[in-house]
Coordinates of C-alpha atoms in Angstrom, one line a residue:
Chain A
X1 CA 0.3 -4.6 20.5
X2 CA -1.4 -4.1 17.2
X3 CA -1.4 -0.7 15.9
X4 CA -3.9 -0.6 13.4
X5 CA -6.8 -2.6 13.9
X6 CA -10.0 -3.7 12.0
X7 CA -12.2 -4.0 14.4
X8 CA -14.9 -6.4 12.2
X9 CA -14.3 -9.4 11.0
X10 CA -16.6 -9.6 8.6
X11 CA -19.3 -7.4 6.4
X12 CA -22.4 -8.3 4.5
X13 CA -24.3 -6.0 2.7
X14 CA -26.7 -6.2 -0.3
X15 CA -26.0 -5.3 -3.8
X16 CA -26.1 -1.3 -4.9
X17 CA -25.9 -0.6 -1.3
X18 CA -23.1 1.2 0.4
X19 CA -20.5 -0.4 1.9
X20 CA -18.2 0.8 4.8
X21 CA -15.2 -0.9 6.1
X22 CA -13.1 0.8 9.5
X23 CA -9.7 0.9 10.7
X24 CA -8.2 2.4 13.8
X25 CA -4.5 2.9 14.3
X26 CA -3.0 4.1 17.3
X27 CA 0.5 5.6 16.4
X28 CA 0.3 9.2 15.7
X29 CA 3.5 9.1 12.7
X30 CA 1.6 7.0 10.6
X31 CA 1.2 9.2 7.3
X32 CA 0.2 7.5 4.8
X33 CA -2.5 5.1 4.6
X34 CA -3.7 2.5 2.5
X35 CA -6.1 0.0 1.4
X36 CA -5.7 -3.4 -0.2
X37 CA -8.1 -6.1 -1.5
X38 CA -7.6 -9.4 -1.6
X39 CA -9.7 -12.5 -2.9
X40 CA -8.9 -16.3 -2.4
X41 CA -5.4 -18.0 -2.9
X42 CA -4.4 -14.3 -4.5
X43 CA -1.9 -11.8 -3.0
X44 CA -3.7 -8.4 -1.9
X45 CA -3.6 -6.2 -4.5
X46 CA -3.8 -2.3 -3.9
X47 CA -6.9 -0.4 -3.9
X48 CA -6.6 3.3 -2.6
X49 CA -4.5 5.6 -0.3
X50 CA -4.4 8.5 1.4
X51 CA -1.8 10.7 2.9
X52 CA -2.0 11.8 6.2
X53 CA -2.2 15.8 5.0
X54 CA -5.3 15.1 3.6
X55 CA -9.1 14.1 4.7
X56 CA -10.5 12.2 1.3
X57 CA -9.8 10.5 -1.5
X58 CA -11.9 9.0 -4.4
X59 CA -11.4 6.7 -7.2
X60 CA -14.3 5.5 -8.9
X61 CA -16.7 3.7 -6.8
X62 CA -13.9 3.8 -3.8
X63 CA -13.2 6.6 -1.3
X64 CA -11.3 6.7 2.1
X65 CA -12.0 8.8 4.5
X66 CA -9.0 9.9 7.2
X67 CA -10.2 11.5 10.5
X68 CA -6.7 11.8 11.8
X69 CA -7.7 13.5 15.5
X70 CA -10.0 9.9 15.9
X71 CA -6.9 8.4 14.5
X72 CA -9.8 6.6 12.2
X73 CA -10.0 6.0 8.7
X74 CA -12.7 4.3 6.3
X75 CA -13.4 3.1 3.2
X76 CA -16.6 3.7 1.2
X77 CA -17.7 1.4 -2.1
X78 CA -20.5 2.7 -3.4
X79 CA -22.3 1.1 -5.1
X80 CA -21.1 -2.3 -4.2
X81 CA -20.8 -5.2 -6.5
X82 CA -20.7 -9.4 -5.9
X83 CA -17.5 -8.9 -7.3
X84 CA -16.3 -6.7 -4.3
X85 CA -16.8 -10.1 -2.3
X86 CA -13.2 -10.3 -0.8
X87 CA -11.1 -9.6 2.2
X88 CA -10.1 -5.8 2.8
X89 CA -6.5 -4.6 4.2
X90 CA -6.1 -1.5 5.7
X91 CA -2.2 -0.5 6.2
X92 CA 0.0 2.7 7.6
X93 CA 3.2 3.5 7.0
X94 CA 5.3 5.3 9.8
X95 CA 7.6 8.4 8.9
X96 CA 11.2 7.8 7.8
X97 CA 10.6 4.3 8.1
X98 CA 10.7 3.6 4.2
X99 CA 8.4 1.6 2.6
X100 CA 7.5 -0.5 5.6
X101 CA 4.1 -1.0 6.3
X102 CA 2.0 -1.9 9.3
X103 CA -1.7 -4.1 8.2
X104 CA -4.7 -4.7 10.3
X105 CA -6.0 -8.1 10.2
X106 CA -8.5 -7.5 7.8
X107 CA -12.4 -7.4 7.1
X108 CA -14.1 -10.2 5.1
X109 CA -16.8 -8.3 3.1
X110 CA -19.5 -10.3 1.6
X111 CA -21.9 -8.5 -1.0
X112 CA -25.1 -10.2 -1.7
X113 CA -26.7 -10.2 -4.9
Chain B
X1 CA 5.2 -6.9 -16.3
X2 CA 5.2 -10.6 -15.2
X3 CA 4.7 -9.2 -11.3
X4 CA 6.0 -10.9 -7.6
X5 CA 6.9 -14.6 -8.4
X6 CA 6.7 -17.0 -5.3
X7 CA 7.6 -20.8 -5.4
X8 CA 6.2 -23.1 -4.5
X9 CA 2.6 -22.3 -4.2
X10 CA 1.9 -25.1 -2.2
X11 CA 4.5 -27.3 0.4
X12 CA 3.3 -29.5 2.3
X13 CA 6.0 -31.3 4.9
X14 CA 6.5 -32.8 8.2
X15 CA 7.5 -31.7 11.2
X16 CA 11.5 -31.0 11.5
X17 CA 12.1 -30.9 7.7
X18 CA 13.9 -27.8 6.4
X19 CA 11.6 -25.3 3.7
X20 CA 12.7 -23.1 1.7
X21 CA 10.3 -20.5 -0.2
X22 CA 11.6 -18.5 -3.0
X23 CA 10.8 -14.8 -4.0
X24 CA 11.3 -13.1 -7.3
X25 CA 10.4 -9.3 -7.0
X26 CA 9.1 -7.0 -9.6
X27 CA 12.6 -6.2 -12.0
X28 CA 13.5 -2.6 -10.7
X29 CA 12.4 -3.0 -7.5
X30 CA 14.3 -2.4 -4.5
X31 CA 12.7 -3.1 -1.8
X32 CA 11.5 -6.6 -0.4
X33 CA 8.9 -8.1 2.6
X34 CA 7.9 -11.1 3.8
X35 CA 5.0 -11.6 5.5
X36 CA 3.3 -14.4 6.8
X37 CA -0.6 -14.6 7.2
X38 CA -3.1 -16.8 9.4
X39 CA -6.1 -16.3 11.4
X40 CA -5.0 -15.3 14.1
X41 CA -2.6 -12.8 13.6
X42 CA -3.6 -11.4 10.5
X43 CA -0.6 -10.1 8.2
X44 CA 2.4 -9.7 9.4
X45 CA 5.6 -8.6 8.5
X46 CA 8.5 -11.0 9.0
X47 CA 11.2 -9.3 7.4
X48 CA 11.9 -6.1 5.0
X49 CA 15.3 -5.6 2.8
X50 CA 16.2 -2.4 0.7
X51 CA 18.7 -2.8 -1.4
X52 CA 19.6 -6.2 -0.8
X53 CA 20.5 -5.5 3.0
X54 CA 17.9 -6.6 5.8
X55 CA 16.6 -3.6 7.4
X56 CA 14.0 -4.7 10.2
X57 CA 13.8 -8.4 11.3
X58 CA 12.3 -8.1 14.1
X59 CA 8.9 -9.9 13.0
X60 CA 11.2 -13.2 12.3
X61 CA 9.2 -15.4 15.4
X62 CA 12.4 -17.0 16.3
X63 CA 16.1 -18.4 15.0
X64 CA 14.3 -21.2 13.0
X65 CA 13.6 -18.9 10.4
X66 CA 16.1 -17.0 8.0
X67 CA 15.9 -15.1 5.2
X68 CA 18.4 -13.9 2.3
X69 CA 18.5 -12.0 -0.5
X70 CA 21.6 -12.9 -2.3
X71 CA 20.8 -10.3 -5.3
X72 CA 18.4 -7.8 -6.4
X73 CA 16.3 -10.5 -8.2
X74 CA 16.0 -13.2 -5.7
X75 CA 15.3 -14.0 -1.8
X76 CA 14.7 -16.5 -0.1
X77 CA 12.8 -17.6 3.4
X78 CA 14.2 -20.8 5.6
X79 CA 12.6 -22.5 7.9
X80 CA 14.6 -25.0 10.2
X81 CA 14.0 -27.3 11.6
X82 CA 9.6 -26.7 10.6
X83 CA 7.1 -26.9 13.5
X84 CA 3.3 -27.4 13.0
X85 CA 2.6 -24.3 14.5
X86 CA 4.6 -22.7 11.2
X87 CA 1.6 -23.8 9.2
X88 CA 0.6 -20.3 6.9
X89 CA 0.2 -18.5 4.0
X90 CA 3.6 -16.5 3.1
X91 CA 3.5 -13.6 1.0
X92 CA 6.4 -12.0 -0.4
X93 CA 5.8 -8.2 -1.8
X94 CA 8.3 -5.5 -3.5
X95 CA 8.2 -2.0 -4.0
X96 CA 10.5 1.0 -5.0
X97 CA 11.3 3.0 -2.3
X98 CA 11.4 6.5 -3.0
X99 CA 8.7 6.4 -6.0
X100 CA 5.5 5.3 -3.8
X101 CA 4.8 3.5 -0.6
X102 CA 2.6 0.9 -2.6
X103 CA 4.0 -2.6 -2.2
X104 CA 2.9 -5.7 -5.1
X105 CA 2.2 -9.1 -3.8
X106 CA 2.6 -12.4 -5.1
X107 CA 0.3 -15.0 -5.4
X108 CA 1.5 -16.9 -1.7
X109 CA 2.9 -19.9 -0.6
X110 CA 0.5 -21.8 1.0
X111 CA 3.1 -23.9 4.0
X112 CA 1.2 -26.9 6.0
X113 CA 3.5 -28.9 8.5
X114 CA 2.2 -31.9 9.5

């Protein structure tokens, strides 16, 4: 059963508009969450996290929201860039389980120029 | 920092031969993951070592594949004999448990059985 799940494959929005990918998880010890990016024939590369004690985080153009009684999270780019064009991660780690972490399978977001 | 190291990044071979993708983690790193992509299932973990010591295997899909880590600079992933169905992209990823939960990919192996 997957535990965190991106429920859209894919996104298109237009340039300097707001973008907003989701993720829903299902297991209540996740606490810590995080986002990764990742363009063609590269590895996903980090992007953002947040802890589970908290409800926003913002770097830059990037913020994640975590409503953690809808067990939802979201990431906002604003404003978005061609160069955002990729495929977003969302991941959660469980407690005491290290540095393990559990992905969804990922939204392809597409920003037209 | 020359970051993950993953060879090859491409292997193409036919059904039944043995492959064997290599992993060189960030120096000072002490954890390790493989994961395994495709369309279907999205990323998933295959296997996780801290310390040099496997941890959780319990995303390995079945006895054909193995994985090792004979030091704290290399690892590798088997599979044996190779079934079509294998066919993926096969990340590799370290982090430092303890310091942050953030793991660093390599670039992939890109796996087709024919």
């Amino acid at each position: 059963d997957q535990q965190v799940k991106q429920n859209s494959p894919s996104l298109s929005v237009q340039e300097g508009r707001i973008s907003i990918l989701n993720c829903d998880y299902t297991n209540s010890m996740f606490d810590y969450f995080l986002w990764y990016k990742k363009y063609p024939a590269e590895g996903p590369t980090f992007l953002i996290s947040i802890s589970s004690i908290k409800d926003k985080n913002e770097d830059g153009r990037f913020t994640v929201f975590l409503n953690k009684s809808a067990k939802h999270l979201s990431l906002h780019i604003v404003p978005s860039q061609p160069g955002d064009s990729a495929v977003y991660f969302c991941a959660a780690r469980l407690n005491n389980a290290g540095n393990m972490l559990t992905f969804g399978g990922g939204t392809r977001l597409m920003v037209k120029p | 920092d020359a970051g993950v190291i993953q060879s090859p990044r491409h292997e193409v071979t036919e059904m039944g031969q043995e492959v064997t993708l290599r992993c060189k983690p960030i120096s000072g790193h002490n954890s390790l993951f493989w994961y395994r992509q495709t369309m279907m299932r999205g990323l998933e973990l295959l296997i996780y070592f801290n310390n040099n010591v496997p941890i959780d295997d319990s995303g390995m899909p079945e006895d054909r594949f193995s994985a090792k880590m004979p030091n704290a600079s290399f690892s590798t992933l088997k599979i044996q004999p190779s079934e079509p169905r294998d066919s993926a992209v096969y990340f590799c990823a370290s982090s430092v448990q303890g310091f942050s939960y953030e793991q660093y990919f390599g670039p992939g192996t890109r796996l087709t059985v024919t």
